[in-house]
Coordinates of C-alpha atoms in Angstrom, one line a residue:
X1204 CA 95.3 102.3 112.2
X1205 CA 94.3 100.5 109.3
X1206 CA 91.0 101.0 107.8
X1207 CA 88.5 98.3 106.0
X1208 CA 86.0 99.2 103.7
X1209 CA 83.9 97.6 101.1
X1210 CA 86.2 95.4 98.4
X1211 CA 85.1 92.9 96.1
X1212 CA 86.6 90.4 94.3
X1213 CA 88.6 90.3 91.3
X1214 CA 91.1 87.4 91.5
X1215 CA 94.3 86.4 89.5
X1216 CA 95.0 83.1 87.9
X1217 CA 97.4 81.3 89.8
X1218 CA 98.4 78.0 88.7
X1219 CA 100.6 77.1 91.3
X1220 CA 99.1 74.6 93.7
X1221 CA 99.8 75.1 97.0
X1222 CA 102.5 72.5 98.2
X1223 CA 103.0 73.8 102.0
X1224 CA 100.9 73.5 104.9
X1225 CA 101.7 73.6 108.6
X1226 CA 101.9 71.0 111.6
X1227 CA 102.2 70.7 116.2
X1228 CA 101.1 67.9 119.1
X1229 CA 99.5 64.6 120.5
X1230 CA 96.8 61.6 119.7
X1231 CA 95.0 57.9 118.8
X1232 CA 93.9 56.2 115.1
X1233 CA 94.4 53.1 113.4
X1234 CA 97.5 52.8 112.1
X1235 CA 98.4 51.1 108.8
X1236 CA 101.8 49.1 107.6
X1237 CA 104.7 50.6 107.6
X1238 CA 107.5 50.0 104.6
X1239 CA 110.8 50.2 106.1
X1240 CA 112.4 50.6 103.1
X1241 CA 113.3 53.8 100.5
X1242 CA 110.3 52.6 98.6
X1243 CA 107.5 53.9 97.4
X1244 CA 104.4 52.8 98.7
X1245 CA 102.7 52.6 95.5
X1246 CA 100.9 56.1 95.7
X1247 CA 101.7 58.0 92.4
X1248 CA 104.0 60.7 92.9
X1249 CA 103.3 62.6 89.9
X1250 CA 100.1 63.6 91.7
X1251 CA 100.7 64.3 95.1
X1252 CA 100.5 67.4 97.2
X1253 CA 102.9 67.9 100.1
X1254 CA 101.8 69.0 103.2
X1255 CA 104.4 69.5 105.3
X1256 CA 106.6 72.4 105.3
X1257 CA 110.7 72.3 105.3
X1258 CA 110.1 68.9 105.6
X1259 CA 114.2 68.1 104.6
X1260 CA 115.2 71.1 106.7
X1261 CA 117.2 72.7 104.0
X1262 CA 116.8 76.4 104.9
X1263 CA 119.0 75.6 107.9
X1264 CA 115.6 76.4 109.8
X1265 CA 113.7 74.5 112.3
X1266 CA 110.9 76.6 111.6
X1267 CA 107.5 75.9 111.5
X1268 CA 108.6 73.1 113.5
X1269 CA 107.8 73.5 117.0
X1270 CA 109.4 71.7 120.4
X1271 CA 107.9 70.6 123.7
X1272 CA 109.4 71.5 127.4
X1273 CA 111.7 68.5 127.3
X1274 CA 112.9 68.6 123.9
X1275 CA 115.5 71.2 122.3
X1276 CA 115.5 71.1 118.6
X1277 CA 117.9 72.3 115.8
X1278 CA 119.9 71.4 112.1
X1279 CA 122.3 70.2 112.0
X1280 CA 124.3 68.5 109.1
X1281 CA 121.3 68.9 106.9
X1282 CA 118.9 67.0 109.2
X1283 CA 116.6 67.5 112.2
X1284 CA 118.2 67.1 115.6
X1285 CA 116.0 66.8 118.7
X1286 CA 117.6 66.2 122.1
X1287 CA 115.3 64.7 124.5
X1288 CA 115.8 64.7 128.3
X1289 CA 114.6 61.9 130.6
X1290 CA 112.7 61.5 133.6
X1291 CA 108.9 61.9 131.9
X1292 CA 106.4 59.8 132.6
X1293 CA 104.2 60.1 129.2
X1294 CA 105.1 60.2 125.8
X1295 CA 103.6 63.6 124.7
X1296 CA 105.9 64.7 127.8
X1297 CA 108.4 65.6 125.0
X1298 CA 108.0 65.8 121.7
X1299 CA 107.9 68.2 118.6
X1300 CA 105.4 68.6 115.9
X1301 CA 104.2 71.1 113.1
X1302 CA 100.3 72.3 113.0
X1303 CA 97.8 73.3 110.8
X1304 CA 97.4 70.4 109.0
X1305 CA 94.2 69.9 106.9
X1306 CA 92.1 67.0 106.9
X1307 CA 89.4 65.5 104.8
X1308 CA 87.6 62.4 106.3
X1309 CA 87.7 59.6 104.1
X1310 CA 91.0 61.1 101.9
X1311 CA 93.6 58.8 101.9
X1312 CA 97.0 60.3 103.2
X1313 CA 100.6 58.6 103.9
X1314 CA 103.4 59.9 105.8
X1315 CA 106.7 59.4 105.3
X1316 CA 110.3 60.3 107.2
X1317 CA 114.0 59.3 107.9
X1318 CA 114.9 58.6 111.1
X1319 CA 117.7 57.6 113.9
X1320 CA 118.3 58.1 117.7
X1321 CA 121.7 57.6 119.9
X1322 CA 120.5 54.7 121.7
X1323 CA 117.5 52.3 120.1
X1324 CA 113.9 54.1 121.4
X1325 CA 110.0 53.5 120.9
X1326 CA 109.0 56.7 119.5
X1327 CA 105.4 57.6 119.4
X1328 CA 104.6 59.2 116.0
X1329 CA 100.7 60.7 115.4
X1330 CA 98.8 62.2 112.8
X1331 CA 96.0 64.2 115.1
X1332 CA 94.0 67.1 116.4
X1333 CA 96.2 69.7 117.6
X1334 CA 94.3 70.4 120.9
X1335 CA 91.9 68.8 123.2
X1336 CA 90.6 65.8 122.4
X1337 CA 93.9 65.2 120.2
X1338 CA 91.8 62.8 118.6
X1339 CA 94.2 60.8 116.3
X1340 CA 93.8 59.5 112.5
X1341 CA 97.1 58.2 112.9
X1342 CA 98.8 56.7 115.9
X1343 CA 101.7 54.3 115.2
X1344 CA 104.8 53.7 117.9
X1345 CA 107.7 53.2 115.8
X1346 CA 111.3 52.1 116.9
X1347 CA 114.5 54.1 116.0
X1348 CA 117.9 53.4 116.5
X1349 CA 121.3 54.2 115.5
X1350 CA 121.2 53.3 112.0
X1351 CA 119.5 55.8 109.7
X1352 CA 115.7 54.1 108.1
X1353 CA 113.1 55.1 105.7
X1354 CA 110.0 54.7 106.7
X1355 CA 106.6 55.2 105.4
X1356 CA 102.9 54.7 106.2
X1357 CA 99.9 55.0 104.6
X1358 CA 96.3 55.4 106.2
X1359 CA 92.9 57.2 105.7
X1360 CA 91.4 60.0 107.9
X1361 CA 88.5 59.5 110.0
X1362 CA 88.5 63.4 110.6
X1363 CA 88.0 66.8 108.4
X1364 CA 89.7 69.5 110.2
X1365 CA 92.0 72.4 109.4
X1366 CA 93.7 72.3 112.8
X1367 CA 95.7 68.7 112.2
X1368 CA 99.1 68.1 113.4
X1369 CA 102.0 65.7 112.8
X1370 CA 104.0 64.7 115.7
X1371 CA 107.0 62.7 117.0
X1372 CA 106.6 61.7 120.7
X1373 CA 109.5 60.5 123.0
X1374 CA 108.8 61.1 126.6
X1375 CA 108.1 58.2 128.9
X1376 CA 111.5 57.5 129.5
X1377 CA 114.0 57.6 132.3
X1378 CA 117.3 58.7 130.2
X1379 CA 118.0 61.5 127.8
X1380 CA 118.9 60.7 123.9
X1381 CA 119.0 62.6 120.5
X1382 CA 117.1 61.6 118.0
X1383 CA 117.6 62.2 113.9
X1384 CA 114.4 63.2 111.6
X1385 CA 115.0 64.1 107.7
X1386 CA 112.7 64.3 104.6
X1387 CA 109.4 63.7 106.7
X1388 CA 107.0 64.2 104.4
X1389 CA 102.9 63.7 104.6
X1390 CA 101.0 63.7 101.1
X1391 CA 97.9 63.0 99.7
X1392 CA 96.5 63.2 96.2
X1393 CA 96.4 66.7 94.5
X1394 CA 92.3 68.0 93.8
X1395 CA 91.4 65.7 96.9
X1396 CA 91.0 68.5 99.5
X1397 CA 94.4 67.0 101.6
X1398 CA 96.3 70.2 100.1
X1399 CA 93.7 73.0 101.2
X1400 CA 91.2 75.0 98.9
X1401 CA 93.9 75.8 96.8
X1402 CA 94.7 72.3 96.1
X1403 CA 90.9 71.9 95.3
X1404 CA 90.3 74.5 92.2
X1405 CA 92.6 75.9 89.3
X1406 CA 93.4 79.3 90.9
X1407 CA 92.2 82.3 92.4
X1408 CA 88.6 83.8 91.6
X1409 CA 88.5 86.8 89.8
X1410 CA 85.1 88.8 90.5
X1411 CA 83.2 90.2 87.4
X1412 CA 81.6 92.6 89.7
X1413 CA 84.8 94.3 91.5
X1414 CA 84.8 97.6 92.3
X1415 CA 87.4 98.4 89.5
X1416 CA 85.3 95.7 87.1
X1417 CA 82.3 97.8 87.5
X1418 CA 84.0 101.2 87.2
X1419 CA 85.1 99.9 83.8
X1420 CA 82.8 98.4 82.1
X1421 CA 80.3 101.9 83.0
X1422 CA 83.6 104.3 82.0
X1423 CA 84.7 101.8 78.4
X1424 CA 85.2 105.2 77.0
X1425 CA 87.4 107.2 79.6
X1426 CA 91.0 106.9 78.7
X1427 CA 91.6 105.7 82.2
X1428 CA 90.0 102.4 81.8
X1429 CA 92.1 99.7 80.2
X1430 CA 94.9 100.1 82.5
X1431 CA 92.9 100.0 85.2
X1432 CA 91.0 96.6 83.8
X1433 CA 94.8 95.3 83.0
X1434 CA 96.6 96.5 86.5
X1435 CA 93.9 96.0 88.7
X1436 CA 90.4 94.4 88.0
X1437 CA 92.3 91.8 86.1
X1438 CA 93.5 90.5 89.2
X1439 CA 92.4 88.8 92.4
X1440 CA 90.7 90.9 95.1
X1441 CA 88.7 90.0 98.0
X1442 CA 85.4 90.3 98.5
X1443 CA 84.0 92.1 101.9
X1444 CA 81.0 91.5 103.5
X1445 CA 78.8 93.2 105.9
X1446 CA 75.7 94.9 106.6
X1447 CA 76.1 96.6 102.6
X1448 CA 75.9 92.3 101.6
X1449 CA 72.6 92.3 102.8
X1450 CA 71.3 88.8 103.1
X1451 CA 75.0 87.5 104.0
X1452 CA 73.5 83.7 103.3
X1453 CA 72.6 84.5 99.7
X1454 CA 75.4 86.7 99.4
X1455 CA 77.9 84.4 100.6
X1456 CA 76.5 81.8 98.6
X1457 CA 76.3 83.2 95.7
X1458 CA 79.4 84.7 95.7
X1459 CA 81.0 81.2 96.3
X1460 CA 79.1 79.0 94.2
X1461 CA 80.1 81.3 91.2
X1462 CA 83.7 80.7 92.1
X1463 CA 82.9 77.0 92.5
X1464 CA 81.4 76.7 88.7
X1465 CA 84.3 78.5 87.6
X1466 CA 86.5 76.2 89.4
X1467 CA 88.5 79.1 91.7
X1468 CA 88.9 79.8 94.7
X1469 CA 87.0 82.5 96.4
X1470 CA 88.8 84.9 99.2
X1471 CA 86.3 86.5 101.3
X1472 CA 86.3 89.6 104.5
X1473 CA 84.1 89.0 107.2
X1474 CA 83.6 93.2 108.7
X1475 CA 80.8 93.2 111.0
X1476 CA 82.3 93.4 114.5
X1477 CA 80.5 95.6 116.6
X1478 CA 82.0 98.7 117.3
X1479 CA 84.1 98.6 114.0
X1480 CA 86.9 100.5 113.0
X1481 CA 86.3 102.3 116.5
X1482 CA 83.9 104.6 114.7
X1483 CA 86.0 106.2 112.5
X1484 CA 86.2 105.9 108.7
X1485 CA 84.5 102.6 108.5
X1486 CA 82.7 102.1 111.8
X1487 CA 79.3 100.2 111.8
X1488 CA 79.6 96.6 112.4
X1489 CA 76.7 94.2 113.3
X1490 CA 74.0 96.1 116.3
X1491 CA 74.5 93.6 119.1
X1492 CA 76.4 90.5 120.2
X1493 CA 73.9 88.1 119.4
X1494 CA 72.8 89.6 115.6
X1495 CA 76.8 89.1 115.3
X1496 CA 76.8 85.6 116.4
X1497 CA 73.7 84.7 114.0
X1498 CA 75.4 87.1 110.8
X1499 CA 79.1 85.1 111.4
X1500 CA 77.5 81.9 111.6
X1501 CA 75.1 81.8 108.7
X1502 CA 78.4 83.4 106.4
X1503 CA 80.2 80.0 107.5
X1504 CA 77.6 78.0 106.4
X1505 CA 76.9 79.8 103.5
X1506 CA 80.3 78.3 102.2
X1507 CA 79.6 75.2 103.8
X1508 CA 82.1 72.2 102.2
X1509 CA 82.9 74.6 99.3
X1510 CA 86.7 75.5 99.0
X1511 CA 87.8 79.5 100.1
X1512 CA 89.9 81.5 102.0
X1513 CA 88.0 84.1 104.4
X1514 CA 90.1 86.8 106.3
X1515 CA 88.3 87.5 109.8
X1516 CA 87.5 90.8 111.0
X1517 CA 90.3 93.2 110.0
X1518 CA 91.6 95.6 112.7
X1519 CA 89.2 93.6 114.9
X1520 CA 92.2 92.3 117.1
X1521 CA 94.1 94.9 117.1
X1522 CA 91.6 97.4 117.8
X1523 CA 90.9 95.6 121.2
X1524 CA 92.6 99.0 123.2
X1525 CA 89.7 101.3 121.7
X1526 CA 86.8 99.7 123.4
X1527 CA 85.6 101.4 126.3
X1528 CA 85.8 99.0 129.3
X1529 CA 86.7 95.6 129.7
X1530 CA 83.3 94.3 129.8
X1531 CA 83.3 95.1 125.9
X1532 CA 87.1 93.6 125.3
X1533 CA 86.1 90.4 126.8
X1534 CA 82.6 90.6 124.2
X1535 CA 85.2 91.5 121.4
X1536 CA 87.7 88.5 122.1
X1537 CA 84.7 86.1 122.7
X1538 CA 82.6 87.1 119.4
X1539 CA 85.8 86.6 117.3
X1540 CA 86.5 83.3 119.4
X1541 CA 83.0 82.2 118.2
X1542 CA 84.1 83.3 114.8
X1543 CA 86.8 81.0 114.3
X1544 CA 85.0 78.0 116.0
X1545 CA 82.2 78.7 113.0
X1546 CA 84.4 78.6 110.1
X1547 CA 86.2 75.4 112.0
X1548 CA 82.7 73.5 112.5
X1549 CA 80.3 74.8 109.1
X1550 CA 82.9 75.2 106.7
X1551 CA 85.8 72.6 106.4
X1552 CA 87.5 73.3 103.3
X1553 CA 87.7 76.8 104.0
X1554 CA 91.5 78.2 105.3
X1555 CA 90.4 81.3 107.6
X1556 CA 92.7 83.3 108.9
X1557 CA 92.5 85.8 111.7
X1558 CA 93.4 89.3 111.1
X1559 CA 96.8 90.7 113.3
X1560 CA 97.1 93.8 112.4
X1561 CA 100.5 95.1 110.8
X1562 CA 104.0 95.1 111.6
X1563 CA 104.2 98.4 113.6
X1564 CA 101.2 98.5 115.2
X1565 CA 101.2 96.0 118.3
X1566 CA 104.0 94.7 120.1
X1567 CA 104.3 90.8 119.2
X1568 CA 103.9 89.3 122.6
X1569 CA 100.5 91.3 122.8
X1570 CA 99.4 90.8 119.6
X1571 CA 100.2 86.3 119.9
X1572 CA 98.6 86.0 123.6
X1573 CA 95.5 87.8 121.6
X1574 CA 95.5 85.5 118.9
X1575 CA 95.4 82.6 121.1
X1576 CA 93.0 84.2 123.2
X1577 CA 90.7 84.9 120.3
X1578 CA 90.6 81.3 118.6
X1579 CA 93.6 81.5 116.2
X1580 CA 94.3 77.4 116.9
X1581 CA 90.2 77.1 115.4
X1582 CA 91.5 78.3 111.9
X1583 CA 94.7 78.1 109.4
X1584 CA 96.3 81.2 110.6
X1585 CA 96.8 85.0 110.8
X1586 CA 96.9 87.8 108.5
X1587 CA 98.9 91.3 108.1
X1588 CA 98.9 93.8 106.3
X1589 CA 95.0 94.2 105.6
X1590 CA 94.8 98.1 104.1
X1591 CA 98.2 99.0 104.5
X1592 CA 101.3 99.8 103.3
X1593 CA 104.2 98.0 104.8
X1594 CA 106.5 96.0 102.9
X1595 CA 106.6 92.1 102.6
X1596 CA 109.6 91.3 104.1
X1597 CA 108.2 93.8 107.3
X1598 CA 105.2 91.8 107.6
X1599 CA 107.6 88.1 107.1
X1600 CA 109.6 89.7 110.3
X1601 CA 106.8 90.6 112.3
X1602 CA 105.3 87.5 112.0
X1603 CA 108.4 85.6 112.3
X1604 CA 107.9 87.2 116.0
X1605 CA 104.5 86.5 116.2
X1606 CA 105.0 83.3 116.3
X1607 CA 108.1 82.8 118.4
X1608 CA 106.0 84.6 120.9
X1609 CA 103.3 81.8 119.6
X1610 CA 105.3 78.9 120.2
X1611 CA 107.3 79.6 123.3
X1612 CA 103.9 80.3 125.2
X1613 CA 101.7 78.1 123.8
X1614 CA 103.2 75.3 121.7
X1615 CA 102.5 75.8 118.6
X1616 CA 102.7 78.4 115.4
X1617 CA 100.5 79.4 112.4
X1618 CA 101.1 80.2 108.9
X1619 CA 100.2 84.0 107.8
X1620 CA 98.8 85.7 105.0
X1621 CA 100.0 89.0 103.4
X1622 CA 98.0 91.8 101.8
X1623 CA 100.6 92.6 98.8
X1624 CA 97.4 95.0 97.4
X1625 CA 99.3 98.3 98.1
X1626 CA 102.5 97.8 99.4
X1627 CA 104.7 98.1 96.1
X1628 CA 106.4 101.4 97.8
X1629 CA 106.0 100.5 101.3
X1630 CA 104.7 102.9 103.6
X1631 CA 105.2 106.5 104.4
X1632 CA 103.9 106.0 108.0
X1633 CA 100.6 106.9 107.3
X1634 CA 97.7 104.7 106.6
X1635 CA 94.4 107.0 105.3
X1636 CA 94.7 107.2 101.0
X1637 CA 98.6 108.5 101.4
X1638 CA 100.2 109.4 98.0
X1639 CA 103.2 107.5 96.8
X1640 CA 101.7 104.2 97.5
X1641 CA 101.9 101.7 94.5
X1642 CA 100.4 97.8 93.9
X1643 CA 102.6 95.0 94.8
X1644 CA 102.9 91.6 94.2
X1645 CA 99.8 90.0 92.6
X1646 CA 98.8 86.9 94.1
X1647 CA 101.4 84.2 95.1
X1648 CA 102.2 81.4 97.0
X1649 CA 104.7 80.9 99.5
X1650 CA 106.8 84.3 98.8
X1651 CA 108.5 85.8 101.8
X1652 CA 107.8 83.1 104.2
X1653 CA 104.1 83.8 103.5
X1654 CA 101.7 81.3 103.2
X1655 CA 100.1 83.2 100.5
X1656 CA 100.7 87.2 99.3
X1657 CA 96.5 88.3 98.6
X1658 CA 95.3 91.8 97.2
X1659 CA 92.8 92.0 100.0
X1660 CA 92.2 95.3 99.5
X1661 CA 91.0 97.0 96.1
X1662 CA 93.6 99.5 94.9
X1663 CA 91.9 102.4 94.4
X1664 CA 88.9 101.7 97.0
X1665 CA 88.6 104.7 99.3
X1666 CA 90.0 104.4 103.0
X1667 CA 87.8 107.3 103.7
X1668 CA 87.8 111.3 103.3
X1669 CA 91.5 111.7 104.0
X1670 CA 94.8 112.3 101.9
X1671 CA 94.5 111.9 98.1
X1672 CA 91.0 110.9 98.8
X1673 CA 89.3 114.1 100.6
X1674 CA 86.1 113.6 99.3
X1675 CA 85.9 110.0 98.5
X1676 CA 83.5 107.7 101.3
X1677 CA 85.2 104.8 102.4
X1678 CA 84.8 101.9 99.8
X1679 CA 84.6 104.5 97.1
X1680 CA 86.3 103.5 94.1
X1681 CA 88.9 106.2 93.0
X1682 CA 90.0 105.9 89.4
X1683 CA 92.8 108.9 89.8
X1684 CA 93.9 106.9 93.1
X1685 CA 93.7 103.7 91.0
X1686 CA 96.1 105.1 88.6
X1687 CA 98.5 106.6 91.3
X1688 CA 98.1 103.5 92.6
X1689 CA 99.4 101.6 89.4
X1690 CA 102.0 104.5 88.7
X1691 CA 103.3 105.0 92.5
X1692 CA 102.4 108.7 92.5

C-alpha cells in the first residue's frame, strides 16, 4: 500500500537534543552507593541527558511504562502507583519497567527516583538487558517503606546495547502491598552516547546530493528552483539504499562518515527485501536469502560505532500477506529478524527502527505479534507512516495500539517514528503520487507522542507511474509534484 523508492538525504538542523528514551524488565551488575537524600550526587546537571520518559508522571499516563502479571499500575495524585499481589516466589514475578534504554560500556550513568510502599518491602531495582540473558549493569535491592525517600545511585555500564531497561522488582513475597514511584529519573552526560545518536552530533544531516539538491543545483536557472532548495532540499531527508547503492559498504560508509565530519546525524532506508514492494512500483529487492543476509549485514557494519538512525525495510512487514506461501513468510519474518539482530550486534550507536506500516493498513494486534516475531525487541522501535499520507496524530493513535497490543502480550513497548514528509494534508485514501498532498512537519523531536517526526521520503520523489506522476519511474524526482507538494495542490 505504500510504495519505497529511491530517497536521499537532505537533513534539517535540529538543535534540540533528544531528552526521551524508553525502558521494561529483569537482571545482575555491581551496584554503587546510594544517597538517600534530595541531593545531588555531584554529576553536573547543566549537562545531563534524561533518558527516561514521563519519568514524574505528569501526563496522567503510565505510559511507556509497562506492568508484569502480578502488578497493576496507574497515577494517581501525581505519582506512580503499583499494586502488587503476593504469593510469588521470585522477584521478577512482579514488577514494572520501561525499555529501550541505550547503553554505552564504559559511560557513566546514575539513576535516581522517589519512592514508598504500604508496609516496609525489599524491592529489587535493575538497570539491564531487556530479554534473555537480562544481563544487568545495575542490580541494587533497595528498601521502601511508608515514608516517602529520595534516592539516587550512580554506576558505570559494563554493556553497549540499545535494548536496556530500568526496572522495579517486588515479587518474592507472600502478601500484597502498593508501592509509590515519582521523578525516577536515569541520566548520563550529554555528547557521551547515553542519550542515543542524537545526543551524539549537533542535528540532523542534510545531504548535498538529495534528489531535490541535485535537481537544483543542474536547473539554478528554472524559476522553480529556489523554493524547492528552501522547502525541500534544505531540509533533512533519508537516504535509501539498495541494489542502485551499489557497493552498500562504501556507500554506507561514505554516506556516514560525511555526516560524522559534519557532526550530524545520518537517517538511512535499508530496501532490499526480496520480493519487494510485491513487484509492483518498486519491486526488486536483493536475488536470494543469503545475498540478503550478506547485503544487511555489511550495511550494519558499514556504520559500525558511528551515530545514525536507519529505518528497516519499508512495507517489508506489512507486506507479509503478498507472499505466495508460507514457506516464503517464514523466509521474510526470519531475514528481517536477522536484520535487526545486525544493526543490534555491528552497529551500537545506531537507533533502528522497524517499519509497521501505516495507520489503516493492518489491524494492531497483527501488525505487534509481527513486530515481535520479526525482532522489534533487537532495535529502538517501529516506524509509520513511510510514503504516505496519513496524519500525525493518526499514526500517534495507531501506535498508541500497537503497543498496548505490544505490552499486554509480550511485556514490553517501543517508541515509534513518524514520516511527517507528506502528510501536511493528510490523506485522500490513496497512496500512488495523489494530488492535494502537501509537506508536513520538518524534523522534530518528541511531537505527537513520537519519538521523532523524519521526512523519510523526498517530496517530490516519484511513487511510480500513477496519479500526478503518470510518467515519472519510481524515485524520479518531480519538480511540478515538488511544488504541489510545497503548495498542497
Amino acid at each position: 500500500m505504500q510504495l519505497r523508492d529511491i530517497a536521499s538525504s537532505p537533513s534539517r538542523r535540529l538543535s534540540l537534543l533528544l531528552a526521551a528514551a524508553l525502558v521494561s524488565a529483569c537482571g545482575p551488575s555491581e551496584p554503587a552507593a546510594p544517597v538517600d537524600s534530595d541531593e545531588s550526587t555531584g554529576v553536573s546537571t547543566a549537562a545531563l541527558t534524561e533518558l527516561v520518559s514521563n519519568g514524574n508522571f505528569n501526563s496522567g499516563t503510565v505510559t511507556p511504562w509497562w506492568s508484569g502479571a502480578n502488578t497493576q499500575s496507574r497515577v494517581e495524585n501525581g505519582r506512580l502507583r503499583v499494586d502488587v499481589g503476593g504469593g510469588t516466589a521470585n522477584p521478577w514475578d512482579a514488577l514494572i519497567g520501561q525499555s529501550g534504554i541505550p547503553l554505552v560500556s564504559g559511560r557513566a550513568y546514575t539513576l535516581a527516583f522517589t519512592a514508598s510502599a504500604s508496609v516496609s518491602t525489599t524491592v529489587r531495582v535493575t538497570v539491564q538487558l531487556e530479554s534473555a540473558p537480562y544481563t544487568a549493569v545495575f542490580d541494587r535491592q533497595v528498601t521502601f517503606d511508608g515514608t516517602s525517600r529520595r534516592f539516587t545511585f550512580p554506576f558505570t555500564s559494563s554493556l553497549a546495547t540499545q535494548a536496556g531497561q530500568v526496572t522495579f522488582q517486588f515479587g518474592g513475597r507472600p502478601a500484597s502491598l502498593s508501592a509509590f514511584l515519582d521523578d525516577v529519573s536515569l541520566t548520563t552526560e550529554n555528547g557521551s552516547g547515553g542519550g542515543g545518536p542524537l545526543a551524539m552530533t549537533s542535528g540532523f544531516y542534510i545531504d548535498p546530493n538529495s534528489n531535490p539538491a541535485n535537481w537544483v543545483r543542474a536547473n539554478s536557472g528554472d524559476s522553480r528552483a529556489a523554493r524547492i532548495q528552501a522547502s525541500i532540499a534544505n531540509n533533512m531527508t533519508a537516504r535509501w539504499f539498495a541494489a542502485w547503492s551499489g557497493n552498500i559498504t562504501t556507500a554506507v560508509s561514505s554516506f556516514v562518515a560525511a555526516a560524522d565530519a559534519a557532526d550530524k546525524l545520518p537517517v538511512l532506508v535499508a530496501y532490499n527485501i526480496p520480493g519487494r514492494d510485491c513487484g509492483s512500483h518498486s519491486g526488486g529487492g536483493a536475488g536470494t536469502p543469503d545475498a540478503y543476509r550478506t547485503w544487511i549485514s555489511a550495511f550494519a557494519s558499514a556504520i559500525g560505532n558511528r551515530p545514525a538512525v536507519v529505518i528497516i525495510e519499508p512495507d517489508a512487514v506489512a507486506q507479509l500477506d503478498c507472499l505466495a506461501n508460507d514457506a516464503e513468510r517464514q523466509t521474510r519474518i526470519s531475514l528481517i529478524r536477522y536484520a535487526t539482530e545486525q544493526f543490534r550486534d555491528r552497529a551500537p550507536n545506531t537507533w533502528a527502527y522497524l517499519d509497521a506500516g501505516n495507520a489503516l493498513w493492518i489491524n494492531a494486534d497483527t501488525m505487534a505479534q509481527r513486530l515481535e516475531n520479526m525482532g522489534v525487541r533487537n532495535v529502538r522501535g517501529f516506524a509509520l507512516n513511510v510514503s504516505n499520507f496519513y496524519t500525525t496524530a493518526q499514526s500517534a493513535s495507531y501506535a498508541g495500539n500497537v503497543n498496548a497490543s505490544l505490552s499486554s502480550r509480550y511485556g514490553y513497548t517501543k517508541p515509534f517514528v513518524v514520516d511527517t514528509s507528506r502528510n501536511g494534508n493528510g490523506s485522500n485514501g490513496e497512496w500512488c503520487n495523489p494530488a492535494g498532498r502537501r509537506i508536513g512537519t520538518t524534523n522534530q523531536v518528541g511531537v505527537g507522542g513520537a519519538e521523532m517526526t523524519l521526512w523519510i521520503k523526498v517530496p517530490g520523489d516519484s511513487d511510480g507511474q500513477c496519479g500526478v506522476g503518470p510518467n515519472s519511474p519510481a524515485g524520479t524526482f518531480m519538480p511540478d509534484v515538488a511544488l504541489r507538494m510545497i503548495d498542497g495542490l
